[in-house]
Amino acid sequence: MRLMVKAPAKINLTLDVLYKRPDGYHEVEMVMTTIDLADRLTIEPLDENKIVLDCSVCFLPLDERNHVYQAAMLLKQQFNIDKGVRIYIDKQIPIAAGLAGGSSDAAATIRGLNQLWNLGMNMQEMADLGSRIGSDVPFCVYGGTALAKGRGERIELLSSPPPCWVILAKPPIGVSTAEVYGALKAEQFKDTGKSKQMMEAIYRKDFLAVCESLSNHLESVTLERYPEVRLIKEKMARFGADGVLMSGSGPTVFALTDKESRANRIYNGLRGFCKDVFAVRVLGGNNW
Ligand code: ATP
């Protein structure tokens, strides 16, 4: 039996950092949604009792440093599985980009192995296990659109946002999430109320209100360090985006528009400037 599992990227429609917790994590509140830019995992049983990874890009580690390996190992240990597995990762999501590529691969591994090994876990159980690998993994287990609280692992599912185009551009830099959070000063922590505003906009399927509610607390930190991120934001706005925001800790910036002609203009305008440019649709709902 061979399984193909899709691992879609996410974008942050909002991200508020509320405060730093005694355990060192930041308490966040964010609305996230999955988009039609995805890695594809091929999972197949292996006679030998080991985890073998392979990947379409050569610069990702294929050992216990890979989130896919960590997810497979976690399930083997949790359920005393003495079978092996081979997982091929067809990598399409840019790495260290603020799009949760690694987290989504881990979530897809959990969903895939739950099926391959007949583990019988429900979504909540898979999300709980995933939270041991990373804060974004529970959201990626569910997919769709959700409000995430806590360190990102407490998920409240939302309805789909209004359909629109998402044009993403990633400058050729990798940003460390820990570094960006670390640079945020205590006086910058606050609840902007934008997540609530975003949830209302999504509920009303009001595209312009979604654009007006876009907000990311980490953006100012990354913009200050990497001027090229600001430049991309400015270009996207100039090419006609209805809303523009950096995703997660960056450096990927996305533009939203509900008009295909504008999506084309933004995509073509950015392509000469950045290598990693994508024009995709919001997936919105959970599609597995
Ligand atoms: P987030 O938005 O959750 O912060 P990100 O998109 O910024 O995530 P990732 O692409 O998940 O970042 O990569 C972060 C780090 O995780 C990289 O340094 C990378 O080497 C490591 N990593 C481990 N496994 C994977 C994987 N399967 N895919 C991508 N990165 C991985």
XYZ file of C-alpha atoms and ligand atoms in Angstrom:
319
model
C 0.000 0.000 0.000
C 1.335 3.434 -0.966
C -0.245 6.667 0.329
C -0.024 10.155 -1.121
C -0.662 12.885 1.449
C -0.943 16.614 0.776
C 0.754 19.053 3.166
C -0.535 22.566 2.418
C 1.183 25.773 3.516
C -0.589 28.236 5.806
C -0.691 31.999 5.918
C -1.388 34.141 8.956
C -4.291 36.498 8.465
C -3.612 37.834 11.972
C -0.938 37.296 14.614
C -1.023 38.975 18.025
C 1.634 38.296 20.640
C -0.111 38.822 23.974
C 2.647 38.178 26.519
C 5.635 36.001 27.365
C 4.748 33.029 29.564
C 6.772 31.719 32.493
C 7.586 28.578 30.438
C 9.386 30.792 27.872
C 6.756 30.486 25.126
C 4.811 33.485 23.854
C 1.047 33.514 24.268
C -0.358 34.211 20.818
C -3.694 34.676 19.123
C -3.778 34.182 15.381
C -6.115 33.409 12.524
C -4.556 31.070 9.980
C -5.770 29.565 6.729
C -4.364 26.920 4.396
C -3.530 27.740 0.780
C -3.161 25.745 -2.397
C 0.629 25.571 -2.230
C 1.571 22.172 -0.879
C 4.298 19.628 -0.315
C 3.339 16.077 -1.286
C 4.367 13.125 0.821
C 4.489 9.565 -0.508
C 4.352 7.068 2.338
C 4.993 3.345 1.911
C 5.696 0.434 4.220
C 9.250 -0.845 4.516
C 10.225 -4.441 5.386
C 13.044 -3.293 7.646
C 12.077 -1.657 10.966
C 13.417 1.828 10.241
C 12.384 5.270 8.997
C 13.838 6.203 5.630
C 13.355 9.723 4.239
C 13.994 11.060 0.807
C 13.334 14.558 -0.488
C 13.156 16.476 -3.758
C 15.549 19.134 -2.398
C 19.039 18.272 -1.258
C 19.513 20.773 1.573
C 16.984 19.402 4.083
C 18.272 16.980 6.739
C 16.813 13.478 6.317
C 17.410 12.318 9.891
C 15.918 13.121 13.316
C 16.265 16.854 12.551
C 13.482 16.552 9.951
C 9.940 17.122 11.279
C 8.697 14.192 9.188
C 11.187 11.863 10.844
C 10.215 13.225 14.285
C 6.515 12.617 13.583
C 7.093 9.039 12.365
C 9.343 8.276 15.351
C 6.804 9.736 17.781
C 4.038 7.490 16.416
C 6.284 4.412 16.438
C 7.126 5.008 20.081
C 3.614 5.974 21.164
C 1.973 2.923 19.566
C 4.890 0.425 19.836
C 5.040 0.013 16.072
C 7.789 -2.368 14.986
C 7.318 -1.753 11.263
C 9.369 0.469 8.983
C 8.312 3.239 6.644
C 9.744 5.104 3.654
C 8.598 8.693 3.139
C 9.362 10.792 0.089
C 8.849 14.566 0.480
C 8.141 16.462 -2.717
C 9.025 19.920 -1.399
C 7.128 22.832 -2.952
C 6.769 25.136 0.083
C 9.776 27.427 0.582
C 11.754 26.592 3.730
C 12.031 28.874 6.791
C 9.546 31.151 5.080
C 6.767 31.692 7.648
C 4.515 29.236 5.783
C 4.802 26.316 8.253
C 6.190 23.919 5.645
C 7.933 21.699 8.193
C 4.907 21.692 10.510
C 2.584 20.781 7.656
C 4.887 17.915 6.618
C 4.810 16.632 10.212
C 1.001 16.885 10.309
C 0.692 15.080 6.961
C 2.968 12.324 8.288
C 0.742 11.875 11.344
C -2.424 11.763 9.195
C -0.798 9.379 6.716
C 0.652 6.966 9.282
C -2.615 7.003 11.248
C -4.128 5.507 8.102
C -1.240 3.222 7.090
C -0.860 1.697 10.550
C -4.608 1.761 11.424
C -4.005 3.714 14.619
C -7.600 4.976 14.867
C -6.706 8.452 16.164
C -9.260 11.232 15.752
C -8.276 14.783 14.729
C -7.943 15.982 18.328
C -5.651 13.074 19.235
C -3.489 13.662 16.169
C -3.318 17.399 16.945
C -2.330 16.703 20.568
C 0.492 14.416 19.463
C 1.568 16.936 16.823
C 1.899 19.698 19.415
C 4.921 17.797 20.795
C 6.730 18.464 17.530
C 5.822 22.118 17.048
C 3.234 24.766 17.924
C 1.901 25.018 14.344
C 1.472 21.252 13.871
C -2.007 21.018 15.495
C -3.377 23.649 13.097
C -1.788 21.796 10.181
C -3.419 18.527 11.316
C -6.851 20.160 10.944
C -6.102 22.451 7.991
C -8.759 24.866 6.771
C -9.186 28.085 8.717
C -8.854 28.478 12.465
C -8.185 30.711 15.419
C -5.087 29.431 17.247
C -4.401 30.389 20.850
C -1.957 29.419 23.587
C 1.433 28.904 21.932
C -0.567 28.161 18.765
C -1.760 24.676 19.684
C -5.304 25.522 20.904
C -7.437 25.396 17.791
C -10.947 26.749 17.157
C -12.084 25.939 13.636
C -13.659 28.732 11.579
C -15.610 28.790 8.324
C -13.765 29.446 5.047
C -12.767 33.001 4.144
C -14.284 34.440 0.958
C -12.566 32.911 -2.104
C -9.599 34.932 -3.323
C -6.155 34.831 -4.854
C -3.030 34.737 -2.716
C 0.196 35.901 -4.326
C 3.246 35.017 -2.281
C 6.777 36.313 -2.639
C 9.736 35.173 -0.556
C 12.991 37.115 -0.712
C 16.114 34.924 -0.692
C 16.625 35.003 3.070
C 15.636 32.522 5.787
C 14.204 33.956 8.994
C 14.502 32.249 12.364
C 11.140 32.282 14.154
C 12.855 32.159 17.563
C 15.014 35.156 16.695
C 12.032 37.280 15.625
C 10.026 36.436 18.747
C 13.130 37.090 20.826
C 13.522 40.572 19.354
C 9.984 41.578 20.325
C 10.061 43.885 23.341
C 7.640 43.503 26.275
C 6.126 46.935 25.600
C 5.168 45.709 22.117
C 2.949 42.883 23.470
C -0.720 43.678 23.059
C -4.101 42.400 21.965
C -4.963 44.507 18.917
C -8.430 42.943 18.683
C -7.690 42.201 15.020
C -8.306 38.445 15.348
C -11.848 39.100 16.528
C -12.336 41.589 13.688
C -10.961 39.010 11.225
C -13.287 36.287 12.527
C -16.277 38.574 12.018
C -15.107 39.443 8.490
C -14.687 35.741 7.674
C -18.087 34.919 9.146
C -19.703 37.630 6.975
C -17.622 36.489 3.937
C -16.706 40.152 3.504
C -13.520 40.173 1.408
C -12.675 43.860 1.903
C -13.176 43.554 5.671
C -10.790 40.560 5.630
C -8.208 42.770 3.906
C -8.767 45.586 6.405
C -8.329 43.197 9.344
C -4.940 41.798 8.222
C -2.437 42.280 11.027
C 0.838 40.729 12.154
C 2.603 41.797 15.305
C 5.928 40.306 14.148
C 5.976 42.276 10.920
C 7.644 45.386 12.341
C 10.530 43.310 13.751
C 11.229 41.569 10.435
C 10.719 44.752 8.363
C 13.279 46.553 10.466
C 15.876 43.807 9.942
C 15.184 42.988 6.310
C 14.386 46.034 4.124
C 13.702 43.740 1.126
C 10.539 42.544 2.898
C 9.237 46.122 3.044
C 10.098 46.582 -0.627
C 7.989 43.536 -1.565
C 5.081 44.880 0.492
C 5.303 48.217 -1.296
C 5.495 46.603 -4.738
C 2.471 44.394 -4.058
C 0.419 47.381 -2.938
C 1.519 49.330 -6.023
C 0.526 46.454 -8.349
C -3.038 46.576 -6.984
C -3.250 44.189 -4.009
C -6.386 44.622 -1.890
C -4.452 43.575 1.218
C -0.772 42.837 1.928
C 0.840 41.169 4.943
C 3.894 39.225 6.031
C 3.088 35.642 7.095
C 4.273 34.308 10.480
C 7.756 35.509 11.295
C 8.412 36.031 7.590
C 10.066 36.677 5.310
C 7.251 35.628 2.920
C 4.823 38.422 2.084
C 1.412 37.717 0.594
C -1.079 39.842 -1.322
C -4.812 39.150 -1.416
C -7.086 40.043 -4.288
C -10.421 38.723 -5.541
C -9.692 39.743 -9.156
C -7.748 37.409 -11.441
C -6.410 40.292 -13.575
C -4.904 41.914 -10.475
C -3.480 38.576 -9.325
C -1.730 38.253 -12.702
C -0.404 41.800 -12.513
C 1.005 41.293 -9.005
C 2.470 37.889 -9.909
C 4.138 39.162 -13.081
C 5.344 42.326 -11.369
C 7.027 40.400 -8.578
C 8.557 37.669 -10.722
C 11.318 39.863 -12.068
C 12.217 40.842 -8.537
C 11.997 37.555 -6.590
C 12.688 33.918 -7.518
C 10.075 32.417 -5.192
C 6.729 33.840 -6.343
C 3.468 31.874 -6.341
C -0.129 32.706 -7.240
C -2.545 30.295 -5.528
C -6.045 30.181 -4.035
C -7.055 30.014 -0.391
C -8.172 26.465 0.409
C -10.223 27.738 3.321
C -12.005 24.566 4.330
C -10.462 21.357 5.565
C -10.232 19.175 2.464
C -9.282 15.721 3.692
P 6.704 28.398 10.770
O 5.830 29.247 9.901
O 5.950 27.277 11.475
O 7.613 29.141 11.676
P 8.585 28.135 8.643
O 7.820 28.060 7.351
O 9.121 29.477 9.003
O 7.665 27.572 9.796
P 9.932 25.678 8.050
O 9.903 25.683 6.549
O 9.004 24.767 8.731
O 9.777 27.160 8.608
O 11.456 25.379 8.463
C 11.972 25.734 9.703
C 13.185 24.850 10.009
O 12.740 23.496 10.140
C 14.243 24.859 8.922
O 15.454 25.240 9.528
C 14.347 23.425 8.437
O 15.675 22.979 8.269
C 13.672 22.609 9.522
N 12.908 21.466 8.975
C 12.874 20.239 9.487
N 12.072 19.434 8.765
C 11.580 20.159 7.744
C 10.702 19.874 6.668
N 10.182 18.659 6.456
N 10.396 20.893 5.827
C 10.906 22.132 6.043
N 11.754 22.447 7.042
C 12.094 21.483 7.900
